[in-house]
Short mmCIF file of C-alpha atoms and ligand atoms in Angstrom, two decimals:
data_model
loop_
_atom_site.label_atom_id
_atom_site.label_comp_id
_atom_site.label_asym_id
_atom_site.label_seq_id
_atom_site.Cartn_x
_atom_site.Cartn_y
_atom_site.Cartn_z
CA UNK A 1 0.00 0.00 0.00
CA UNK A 2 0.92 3.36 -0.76
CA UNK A 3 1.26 6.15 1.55
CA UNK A 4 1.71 9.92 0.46
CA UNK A 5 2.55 12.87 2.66
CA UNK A 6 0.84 15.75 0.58
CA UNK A 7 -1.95 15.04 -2.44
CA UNK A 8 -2.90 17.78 -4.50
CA UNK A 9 -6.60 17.81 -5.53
CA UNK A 10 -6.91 19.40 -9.01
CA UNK A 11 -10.75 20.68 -9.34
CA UNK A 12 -11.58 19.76 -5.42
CA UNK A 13 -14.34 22.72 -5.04
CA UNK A 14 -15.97 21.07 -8.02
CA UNK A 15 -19.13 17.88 -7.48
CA UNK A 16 -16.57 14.80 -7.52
CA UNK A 17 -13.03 16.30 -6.34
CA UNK A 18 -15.16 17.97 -3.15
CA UNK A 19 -16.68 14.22 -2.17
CA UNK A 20 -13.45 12.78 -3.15
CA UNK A 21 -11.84 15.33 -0.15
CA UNK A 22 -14.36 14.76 2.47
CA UNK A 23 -14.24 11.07 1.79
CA UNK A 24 -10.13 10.96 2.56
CA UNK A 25 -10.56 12.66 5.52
CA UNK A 26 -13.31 11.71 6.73
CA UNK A 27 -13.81 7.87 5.90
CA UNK A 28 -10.20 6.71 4.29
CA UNK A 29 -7.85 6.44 7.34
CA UNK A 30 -5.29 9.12 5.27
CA UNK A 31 -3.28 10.85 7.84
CA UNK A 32 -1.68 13.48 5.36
CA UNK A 33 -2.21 16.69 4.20
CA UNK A 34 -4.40 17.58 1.01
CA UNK A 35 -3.83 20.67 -1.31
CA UNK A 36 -7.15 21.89 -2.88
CA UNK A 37 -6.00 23.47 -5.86
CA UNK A 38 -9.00 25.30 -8.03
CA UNK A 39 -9.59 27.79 -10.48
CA UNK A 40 -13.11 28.38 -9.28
CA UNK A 41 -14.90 28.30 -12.80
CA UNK A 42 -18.98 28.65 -12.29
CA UNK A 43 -18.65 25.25 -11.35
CA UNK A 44 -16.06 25.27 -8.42
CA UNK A 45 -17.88 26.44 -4.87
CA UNK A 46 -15.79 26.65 -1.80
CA UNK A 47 -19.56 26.12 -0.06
CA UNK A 48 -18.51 22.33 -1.09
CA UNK A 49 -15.62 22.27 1.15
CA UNK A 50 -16.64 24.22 3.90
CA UNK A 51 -16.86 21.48 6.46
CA UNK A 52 -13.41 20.48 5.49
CA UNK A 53 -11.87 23.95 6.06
CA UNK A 54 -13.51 24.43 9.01
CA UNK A 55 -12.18 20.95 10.76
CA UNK A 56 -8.69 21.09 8.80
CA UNK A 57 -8.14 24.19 7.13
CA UNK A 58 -4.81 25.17 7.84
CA UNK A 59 -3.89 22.13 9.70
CA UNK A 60 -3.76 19.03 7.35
CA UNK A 61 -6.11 21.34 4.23
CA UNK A 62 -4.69 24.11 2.19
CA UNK A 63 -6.66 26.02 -0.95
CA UNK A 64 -5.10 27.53 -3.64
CA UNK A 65 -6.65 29.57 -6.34
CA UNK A 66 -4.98 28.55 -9.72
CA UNK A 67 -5.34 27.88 -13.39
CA UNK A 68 -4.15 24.18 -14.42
CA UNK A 69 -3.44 26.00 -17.60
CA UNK A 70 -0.63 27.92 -15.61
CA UNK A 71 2.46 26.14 -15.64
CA UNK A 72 4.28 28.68 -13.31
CA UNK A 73 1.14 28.58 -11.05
CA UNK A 74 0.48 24.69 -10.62
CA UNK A 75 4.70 24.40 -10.41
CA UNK A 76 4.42 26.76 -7.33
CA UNK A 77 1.70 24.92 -5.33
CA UNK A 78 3.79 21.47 -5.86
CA UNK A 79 6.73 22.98 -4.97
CA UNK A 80 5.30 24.74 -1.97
CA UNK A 81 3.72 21.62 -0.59
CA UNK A 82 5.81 19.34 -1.58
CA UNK A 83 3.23 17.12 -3.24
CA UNK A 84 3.88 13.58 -3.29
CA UNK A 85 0.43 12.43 -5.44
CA UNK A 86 -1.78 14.66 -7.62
CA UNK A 87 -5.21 13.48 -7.72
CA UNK A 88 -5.92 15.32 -11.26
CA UNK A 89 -10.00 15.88 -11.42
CA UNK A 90 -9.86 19.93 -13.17
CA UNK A 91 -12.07 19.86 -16.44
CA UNK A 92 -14.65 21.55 -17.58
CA UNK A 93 -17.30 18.64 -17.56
CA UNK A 94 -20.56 19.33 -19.28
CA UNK A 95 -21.26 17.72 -22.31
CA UNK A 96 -23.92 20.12 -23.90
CA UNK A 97 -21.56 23.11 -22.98
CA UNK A 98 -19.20 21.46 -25.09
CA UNK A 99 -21.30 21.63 -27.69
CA UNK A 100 -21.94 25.08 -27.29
CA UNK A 101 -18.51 26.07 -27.06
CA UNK A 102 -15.75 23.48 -27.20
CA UNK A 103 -12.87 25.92 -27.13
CA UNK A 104 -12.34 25.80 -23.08
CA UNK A 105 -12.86 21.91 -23.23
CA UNK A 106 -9.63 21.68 -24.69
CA UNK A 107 -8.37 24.65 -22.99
CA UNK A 108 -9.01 23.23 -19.98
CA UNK A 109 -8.99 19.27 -20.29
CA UNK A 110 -6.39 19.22 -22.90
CA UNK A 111 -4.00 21.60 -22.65
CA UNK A 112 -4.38 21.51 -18.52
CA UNK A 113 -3.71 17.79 -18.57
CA UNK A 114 -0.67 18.42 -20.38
CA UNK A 115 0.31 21.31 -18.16
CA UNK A 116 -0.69 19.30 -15.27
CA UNK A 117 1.94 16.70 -16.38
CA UNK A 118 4.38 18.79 -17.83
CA UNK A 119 4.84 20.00 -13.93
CA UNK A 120 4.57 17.16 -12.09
CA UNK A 121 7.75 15.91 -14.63
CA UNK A 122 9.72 19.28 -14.26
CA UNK A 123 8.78 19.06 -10.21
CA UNK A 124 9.35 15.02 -9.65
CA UNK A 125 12.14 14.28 -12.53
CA UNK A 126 12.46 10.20 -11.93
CA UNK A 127 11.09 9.69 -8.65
CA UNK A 128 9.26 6.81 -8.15
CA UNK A 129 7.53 7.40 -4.79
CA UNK A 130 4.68 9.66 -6.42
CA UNK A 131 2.13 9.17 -8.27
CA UNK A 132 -0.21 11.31 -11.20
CA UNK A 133 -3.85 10.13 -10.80
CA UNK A 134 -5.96 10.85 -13.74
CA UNK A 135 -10.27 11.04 -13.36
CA UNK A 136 -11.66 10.40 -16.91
CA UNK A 137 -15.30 9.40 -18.11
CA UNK A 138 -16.99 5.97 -19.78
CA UNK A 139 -17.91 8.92 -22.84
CA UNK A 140 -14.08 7.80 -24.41
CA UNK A 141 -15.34 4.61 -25.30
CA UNK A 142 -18.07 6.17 -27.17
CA UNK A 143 -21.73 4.48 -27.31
CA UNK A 144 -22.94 1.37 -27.26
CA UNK A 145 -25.99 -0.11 -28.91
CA UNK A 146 -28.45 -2.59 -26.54
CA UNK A 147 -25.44 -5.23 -25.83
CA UNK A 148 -22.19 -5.08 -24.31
CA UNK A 149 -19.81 -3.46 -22.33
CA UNK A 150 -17.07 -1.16 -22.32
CA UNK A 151 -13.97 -2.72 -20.71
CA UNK A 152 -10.45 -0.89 -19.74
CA UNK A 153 -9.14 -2.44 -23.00
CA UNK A 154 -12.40 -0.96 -25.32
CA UNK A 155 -10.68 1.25 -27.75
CA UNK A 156 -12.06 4.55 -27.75
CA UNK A 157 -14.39 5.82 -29.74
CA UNK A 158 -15.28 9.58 -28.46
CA UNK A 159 -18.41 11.80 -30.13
CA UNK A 160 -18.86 14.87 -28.32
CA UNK A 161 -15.93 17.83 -27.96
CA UNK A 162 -16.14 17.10 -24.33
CA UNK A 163 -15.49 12.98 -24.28
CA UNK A 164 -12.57 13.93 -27.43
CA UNK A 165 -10.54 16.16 -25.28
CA UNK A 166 -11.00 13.95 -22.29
CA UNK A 167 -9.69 11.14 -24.56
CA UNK A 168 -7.05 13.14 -25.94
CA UNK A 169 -6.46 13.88 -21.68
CA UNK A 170 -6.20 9.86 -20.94
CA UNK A 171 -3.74 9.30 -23.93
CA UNK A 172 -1.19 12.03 -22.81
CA UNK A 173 -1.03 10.81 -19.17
CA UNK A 174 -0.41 7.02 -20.73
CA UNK A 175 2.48 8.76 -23.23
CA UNK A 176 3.65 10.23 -19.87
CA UNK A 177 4.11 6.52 -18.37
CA UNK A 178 5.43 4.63 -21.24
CA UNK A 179 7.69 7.60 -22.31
CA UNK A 180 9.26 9.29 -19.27
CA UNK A 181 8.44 6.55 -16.47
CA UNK A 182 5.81 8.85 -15.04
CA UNK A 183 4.42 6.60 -12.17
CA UNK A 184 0.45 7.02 -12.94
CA UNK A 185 -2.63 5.83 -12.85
CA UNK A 186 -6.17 6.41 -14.67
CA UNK A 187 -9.61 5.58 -14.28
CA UNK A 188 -12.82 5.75 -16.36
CA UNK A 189 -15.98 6.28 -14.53
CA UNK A 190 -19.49 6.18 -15.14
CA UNK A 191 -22.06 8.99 -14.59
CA UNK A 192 -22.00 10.06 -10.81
CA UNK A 193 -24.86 11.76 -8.24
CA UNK A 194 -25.22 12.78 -4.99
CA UNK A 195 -24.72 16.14 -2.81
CA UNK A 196 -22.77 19.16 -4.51
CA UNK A 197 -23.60 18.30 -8.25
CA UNK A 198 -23.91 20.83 -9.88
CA UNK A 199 -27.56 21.80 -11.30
CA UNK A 200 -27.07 21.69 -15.16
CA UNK A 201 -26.71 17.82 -14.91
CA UNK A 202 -29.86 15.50 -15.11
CA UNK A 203 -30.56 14.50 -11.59
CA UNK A 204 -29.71 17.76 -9.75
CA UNK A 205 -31.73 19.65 -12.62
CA UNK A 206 -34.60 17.35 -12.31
CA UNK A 207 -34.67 17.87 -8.53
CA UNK A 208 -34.78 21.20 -8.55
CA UNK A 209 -37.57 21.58 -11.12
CA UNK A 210 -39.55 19.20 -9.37
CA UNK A 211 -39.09 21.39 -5.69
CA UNK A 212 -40.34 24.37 -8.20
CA UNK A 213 -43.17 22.31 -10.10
CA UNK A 214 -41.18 23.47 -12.91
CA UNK A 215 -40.91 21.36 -16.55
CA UNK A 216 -38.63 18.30 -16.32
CA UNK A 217 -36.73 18.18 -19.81
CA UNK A 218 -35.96 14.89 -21.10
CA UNK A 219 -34.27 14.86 -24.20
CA UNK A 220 -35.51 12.79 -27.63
CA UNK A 221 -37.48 9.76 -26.34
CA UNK A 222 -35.85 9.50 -23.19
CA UNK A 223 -34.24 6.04 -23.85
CA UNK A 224 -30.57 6.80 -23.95
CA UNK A 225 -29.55 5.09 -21.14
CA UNK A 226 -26.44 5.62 -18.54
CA UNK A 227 -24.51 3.44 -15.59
CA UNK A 228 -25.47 5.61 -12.31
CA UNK A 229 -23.13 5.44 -9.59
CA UNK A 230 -23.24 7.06 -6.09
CA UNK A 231 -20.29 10.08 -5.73
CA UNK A 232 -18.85 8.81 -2.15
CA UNK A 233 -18.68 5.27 -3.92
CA UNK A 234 -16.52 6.74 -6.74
CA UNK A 235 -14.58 8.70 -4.10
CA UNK A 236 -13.72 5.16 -2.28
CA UNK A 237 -12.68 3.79 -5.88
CA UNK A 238 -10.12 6.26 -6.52
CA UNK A 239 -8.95 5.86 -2.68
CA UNK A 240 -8.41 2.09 -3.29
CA UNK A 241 -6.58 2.94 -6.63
CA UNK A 242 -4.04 5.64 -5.59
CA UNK A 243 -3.07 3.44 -2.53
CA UNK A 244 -3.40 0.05 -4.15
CA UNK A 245 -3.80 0.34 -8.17
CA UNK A 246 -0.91 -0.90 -10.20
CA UNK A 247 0.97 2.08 -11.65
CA UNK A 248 1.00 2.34 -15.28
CA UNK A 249 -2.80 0.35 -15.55
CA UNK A 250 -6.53 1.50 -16.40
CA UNK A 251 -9.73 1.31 -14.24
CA UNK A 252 -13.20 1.37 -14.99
CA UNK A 253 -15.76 2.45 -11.98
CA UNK A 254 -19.73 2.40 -12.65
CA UNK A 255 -22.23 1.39 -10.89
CA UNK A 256 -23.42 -1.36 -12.40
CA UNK A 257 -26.73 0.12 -12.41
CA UNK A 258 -27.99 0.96 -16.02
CA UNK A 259 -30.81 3.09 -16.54
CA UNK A 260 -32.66 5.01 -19.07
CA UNK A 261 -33.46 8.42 -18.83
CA UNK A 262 -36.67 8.16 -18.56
CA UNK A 263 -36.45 5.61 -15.69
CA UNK A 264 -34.68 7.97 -13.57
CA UNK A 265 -36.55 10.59 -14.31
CA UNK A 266 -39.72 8.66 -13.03
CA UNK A 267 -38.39 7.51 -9.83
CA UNK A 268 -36.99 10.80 -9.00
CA UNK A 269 -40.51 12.64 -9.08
CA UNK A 270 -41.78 9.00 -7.00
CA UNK A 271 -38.79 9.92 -4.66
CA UNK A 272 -39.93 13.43 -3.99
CA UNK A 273 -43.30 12.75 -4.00
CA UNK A 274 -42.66 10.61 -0.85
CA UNK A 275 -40.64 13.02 0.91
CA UNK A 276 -43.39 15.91 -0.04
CA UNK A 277 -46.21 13.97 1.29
CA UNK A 278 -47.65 14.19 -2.08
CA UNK A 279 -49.46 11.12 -3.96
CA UNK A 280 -46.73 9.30 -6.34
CA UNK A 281 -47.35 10.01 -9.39
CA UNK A 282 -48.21 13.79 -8.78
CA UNK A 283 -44.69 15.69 -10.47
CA UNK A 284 -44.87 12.71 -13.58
CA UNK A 285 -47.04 15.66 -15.23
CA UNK A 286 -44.24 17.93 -15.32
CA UNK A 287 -42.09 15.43 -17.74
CA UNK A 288 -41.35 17.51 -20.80
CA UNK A 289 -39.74 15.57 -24.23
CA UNK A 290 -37.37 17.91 -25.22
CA UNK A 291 -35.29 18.68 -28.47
CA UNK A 292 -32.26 16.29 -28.47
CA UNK A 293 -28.96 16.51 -28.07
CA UNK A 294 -26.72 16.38 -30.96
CA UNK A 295 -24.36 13.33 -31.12
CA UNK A 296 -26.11 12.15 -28.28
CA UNK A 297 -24.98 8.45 -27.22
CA UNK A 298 -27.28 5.91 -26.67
CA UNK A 299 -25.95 3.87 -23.99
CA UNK A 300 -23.34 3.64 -21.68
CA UNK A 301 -22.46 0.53 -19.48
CA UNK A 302 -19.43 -0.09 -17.00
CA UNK A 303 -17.69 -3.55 -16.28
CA UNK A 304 -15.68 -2.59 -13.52
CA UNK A 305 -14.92 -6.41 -12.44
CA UNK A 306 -11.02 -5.61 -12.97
CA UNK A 307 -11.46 -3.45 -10.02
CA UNK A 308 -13.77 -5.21 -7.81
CA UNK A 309 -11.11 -8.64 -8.56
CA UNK A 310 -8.49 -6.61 -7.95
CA UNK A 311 -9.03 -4.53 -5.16
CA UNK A 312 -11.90 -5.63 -3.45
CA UNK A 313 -13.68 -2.46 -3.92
CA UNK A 314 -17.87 -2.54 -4.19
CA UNK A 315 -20.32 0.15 -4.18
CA UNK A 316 -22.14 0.76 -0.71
CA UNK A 317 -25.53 2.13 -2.16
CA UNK A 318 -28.08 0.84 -3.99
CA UNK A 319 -29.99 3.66 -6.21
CA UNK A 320 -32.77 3.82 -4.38
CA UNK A 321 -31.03 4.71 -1.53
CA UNK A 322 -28.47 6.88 -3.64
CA UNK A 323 -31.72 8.69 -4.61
CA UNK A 324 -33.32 9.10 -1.57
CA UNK A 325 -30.26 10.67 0.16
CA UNK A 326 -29.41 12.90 -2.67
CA UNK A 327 -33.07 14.15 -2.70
CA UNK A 328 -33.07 14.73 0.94
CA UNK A 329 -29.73 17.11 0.41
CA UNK A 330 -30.86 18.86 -1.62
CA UNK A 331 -33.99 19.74 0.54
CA UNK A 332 -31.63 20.08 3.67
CA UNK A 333 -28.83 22.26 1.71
CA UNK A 334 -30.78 25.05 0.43
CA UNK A 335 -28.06 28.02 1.35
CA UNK A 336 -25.77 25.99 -0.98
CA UNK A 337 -28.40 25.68 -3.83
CA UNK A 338 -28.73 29.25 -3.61
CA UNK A 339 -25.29 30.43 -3.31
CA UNK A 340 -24.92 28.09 -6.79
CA UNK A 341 -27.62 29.63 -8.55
CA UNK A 342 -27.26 33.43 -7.44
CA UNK A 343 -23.75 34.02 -8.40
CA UNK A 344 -23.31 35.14 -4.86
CA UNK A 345 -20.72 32.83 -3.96
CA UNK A 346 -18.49 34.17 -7.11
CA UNK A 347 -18.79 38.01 -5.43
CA UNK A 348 -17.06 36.38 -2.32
CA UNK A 349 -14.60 34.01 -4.21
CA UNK A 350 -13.14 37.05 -5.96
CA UNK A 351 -13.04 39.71 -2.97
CA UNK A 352 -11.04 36.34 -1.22
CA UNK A 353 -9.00 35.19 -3.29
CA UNK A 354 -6.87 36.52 -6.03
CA UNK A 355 -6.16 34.59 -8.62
CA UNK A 356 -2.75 34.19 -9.80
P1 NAD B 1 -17.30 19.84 -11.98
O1 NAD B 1 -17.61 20.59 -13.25
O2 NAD B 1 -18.33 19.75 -10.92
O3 NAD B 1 -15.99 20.44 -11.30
C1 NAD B 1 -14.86 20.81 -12.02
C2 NAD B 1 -13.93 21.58 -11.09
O4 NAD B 1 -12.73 21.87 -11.82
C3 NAD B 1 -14.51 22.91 -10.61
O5 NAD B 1 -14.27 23.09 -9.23
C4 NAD B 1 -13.75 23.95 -11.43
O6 NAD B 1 -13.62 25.21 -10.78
C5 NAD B 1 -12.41 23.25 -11.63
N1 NAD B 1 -11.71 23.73 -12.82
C6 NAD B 1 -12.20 23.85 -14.08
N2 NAD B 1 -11.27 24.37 -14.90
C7 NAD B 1 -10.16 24.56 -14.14
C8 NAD B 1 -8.86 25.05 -14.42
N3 NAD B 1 -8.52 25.48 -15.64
N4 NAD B 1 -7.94 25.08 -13.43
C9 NAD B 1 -8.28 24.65 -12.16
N5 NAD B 1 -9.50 24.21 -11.85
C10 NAD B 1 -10.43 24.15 -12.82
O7 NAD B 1 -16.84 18.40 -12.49
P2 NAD B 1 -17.09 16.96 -11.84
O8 NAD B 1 -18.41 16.46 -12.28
O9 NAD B 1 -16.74 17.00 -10.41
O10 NAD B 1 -15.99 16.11 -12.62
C11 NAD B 1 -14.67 15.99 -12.11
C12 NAD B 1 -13.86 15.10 -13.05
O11 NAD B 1 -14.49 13.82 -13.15
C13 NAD B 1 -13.76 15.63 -14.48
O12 NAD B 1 -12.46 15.36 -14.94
C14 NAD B 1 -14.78 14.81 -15.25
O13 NAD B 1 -14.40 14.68 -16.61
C15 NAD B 1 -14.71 13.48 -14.52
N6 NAD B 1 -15.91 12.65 -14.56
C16 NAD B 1 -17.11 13.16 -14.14
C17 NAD B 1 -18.23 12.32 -14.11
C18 NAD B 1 -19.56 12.85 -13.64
O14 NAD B 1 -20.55 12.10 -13.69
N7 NAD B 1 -19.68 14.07 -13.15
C19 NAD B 1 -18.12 11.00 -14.53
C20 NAD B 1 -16.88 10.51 -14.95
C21 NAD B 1 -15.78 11.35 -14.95
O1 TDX B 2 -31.94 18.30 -19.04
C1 TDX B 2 -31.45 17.20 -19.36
N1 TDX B 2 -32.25 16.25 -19.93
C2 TDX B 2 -31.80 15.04 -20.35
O2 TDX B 2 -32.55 14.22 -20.85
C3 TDX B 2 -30.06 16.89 -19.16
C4 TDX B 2 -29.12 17.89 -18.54
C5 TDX B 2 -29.62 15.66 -19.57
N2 TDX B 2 -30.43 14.76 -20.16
C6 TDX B 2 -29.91 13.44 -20.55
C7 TDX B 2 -28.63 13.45 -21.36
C8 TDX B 2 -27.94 12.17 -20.90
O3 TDX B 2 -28.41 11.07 -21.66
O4 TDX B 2 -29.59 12.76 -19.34
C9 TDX B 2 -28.38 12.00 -19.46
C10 TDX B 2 -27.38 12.50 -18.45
O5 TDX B 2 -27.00 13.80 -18.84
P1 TDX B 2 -25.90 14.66 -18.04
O6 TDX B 2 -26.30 14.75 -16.63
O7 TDX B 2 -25.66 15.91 -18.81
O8 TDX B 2 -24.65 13.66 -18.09
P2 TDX B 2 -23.82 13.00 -19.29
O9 TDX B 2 -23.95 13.79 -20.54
O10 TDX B 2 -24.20 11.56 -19.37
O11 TDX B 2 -22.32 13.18 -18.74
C11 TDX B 2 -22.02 12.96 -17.33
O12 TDX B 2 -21.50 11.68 -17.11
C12 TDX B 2 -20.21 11.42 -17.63
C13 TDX B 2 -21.05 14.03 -16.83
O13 TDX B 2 -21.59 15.33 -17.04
C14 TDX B 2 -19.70 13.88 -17.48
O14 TDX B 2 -18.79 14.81 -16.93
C15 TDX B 2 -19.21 12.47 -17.23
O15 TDX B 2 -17.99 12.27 -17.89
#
């Protein structure tokens, strides 16, 4: 097993690198210290880490404002810390905003990667007691039709800007390993929920709308299906990998726990229905068929068995219960819904911090 001293967190005031944080402290046994380090896009809150400052800040959890574009920046913070692991989550993640605008997808997932790595080689030259985690998506692999799976070894097949440039992303941290003896590791994951996601994704939209009794947009015929998985049981995934994954290999992490659209989108208004007190089909009147997205892939599905063999990691929720908890936060954690949707937070971020 592995054991670092300081792990940077690329993109930890964002949905996954925030429950990824709380879950080392909190639930991993990791007695070290963790470097936060975030350009705080619209989709970075430090709301999401709040707790964690508050118990650790200063102590064993440091933030730093910066730009993984920023080679002098991101070279600083290592150097400063001295940063044994960098746990590399920083993208811009939204697939229709890729499609809107792909520039700052490969701004940010492409050229940052390659930053990202660029400094961790300049920092850690040949050392071999570090290690470069990268967080990438199932969307390399591309789409699948009613069978199959997509496997570490499925060659990849990306369709939107936003799965390319995380593909192009994956193969630069593997040319890293084979080429310069970069110790890293990578995983592909499936589509994640739970607390802190941000509300332009499905279930946190839906949720929303359905507090408001506002439309619930499904898109085309609602049958393009994804692999759900619970955030805190990605978070324990990447845990087991960085301290036990063999360096220079793949993993997938889903769910197991396919779904289309539509099906979600069903039990989610039955979900909040219960908690509402209100009868259980009463928000299924709100579901909306939408225009739909271009490119969009049909299905998505996970074997993450390599893992599970290999490390003896399993998921602790089923989606039920994934659903009901992440419908109760977002009842309970109003200030934070707020402080997401009004900008407000941003006004505070930049009177705070500077960026670099
Ligand atoms: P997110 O959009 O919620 O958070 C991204 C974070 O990165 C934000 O805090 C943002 O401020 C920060 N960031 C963006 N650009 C930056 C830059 N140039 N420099 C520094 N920080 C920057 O994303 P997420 O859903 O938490 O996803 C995290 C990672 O996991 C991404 O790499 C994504 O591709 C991958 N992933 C996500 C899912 C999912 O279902 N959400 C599934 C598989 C893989
Ligand atoms: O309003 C909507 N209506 C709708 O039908 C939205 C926002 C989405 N959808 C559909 C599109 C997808 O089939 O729901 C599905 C899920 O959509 P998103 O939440 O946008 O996720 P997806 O496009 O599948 O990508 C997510 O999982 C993989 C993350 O955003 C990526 O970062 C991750 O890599």
């Amino acid at each position: 097993m592995r054991n670092f001293k300081t792990i940077i967190v690329t993109g930890g005031a964002g949905f996954i690198g925030s429950n990824f944080i709380r879950h080392i402290f909190e639930k991993s046994g990791y007695a070290g210290n963790v470097v936060n380090l975030d350009k705080l896009t619209y989709a970075g809150n430090l709301m999401s880490v709040g707790d964690i400052e508050k118990q650790y800040g200063g102590k064993r959890y440091f933030f730093e404002r910066a730009d993984i574009c920023d080679f002098d920046s991101v070279t600083a913070v290592l150097k400063k810390y001295d940063a044994d692991c960098v746990v590399h989550f920083a993208a811009e993640s939204h697939v229709d905003r890729s499609i809107l605008g792909p520039a700052e997808f490969v701004r940010t997932n492409l050229n940052g990667t390659f930053t990202m790595l660029e400094a961790v080689r300049s920092m850690w030259k040949d050392r071999k007691d570090v290690l470069f985690h990268h967080i990438s998506t199932d969307e390399v692999f591309g789409s699948l039709g009613d069978q199959g799976y997509f496997f570490e070894d499925t060659p990849y097949d990306p369709r939107s800007p936003y799965s390319a440039s995380k593909a192009g992303s994956d193969h630069l941290v593997m040319a890293y390993y084979h080429t310069y003896g970069l110790p890293v590791t990578l995983s592909n994951c499936s589509n994640n929920y739970g607390p802190y996601h941000f509300p332009e994704k499905l279930i946190p939209l839906m949720i929303l709308n359905l507090f408001e009794e506002k439309p619930l947009p499904v898109y085309g015929d609602g049958m393009n299906v994804r692999d759900w998985l619970f955030v805190a049981d990605h978070a324990s995934a990447i845990y087991r990998i960085i301290t036990d994954g063999n360096i220079g290999d793949k993993y997938n992490v889903g769910g197991e726990n396919e779904r289309p659209n539509i099906e979600v989108v069903n039990l989610l208004c039955e979900v909040a229905a219960d908690k509402m007190g209100r009868p259980k089909d009463y928000y299924k009147k709100l579901i909306t068929y939408v225009k739909d997205r271009p490119g969009h892939d049909r299905r998505y599905a996970i074997n993450c068995d390599k893992l599970k063999k290999e490390l003896g990691w399993k998921q602790s929720v089923t989606f039920d219960q994934g659903l009901a908890l992440t419908v109760e936060w977002y009842m309970n954690n109003k200030e934070w819904v707020e402080s997401v949707r009004s900008g407000e937070y941003r006004k505070w971020i930049d009177t705070n911090y500077d960026a670099r």
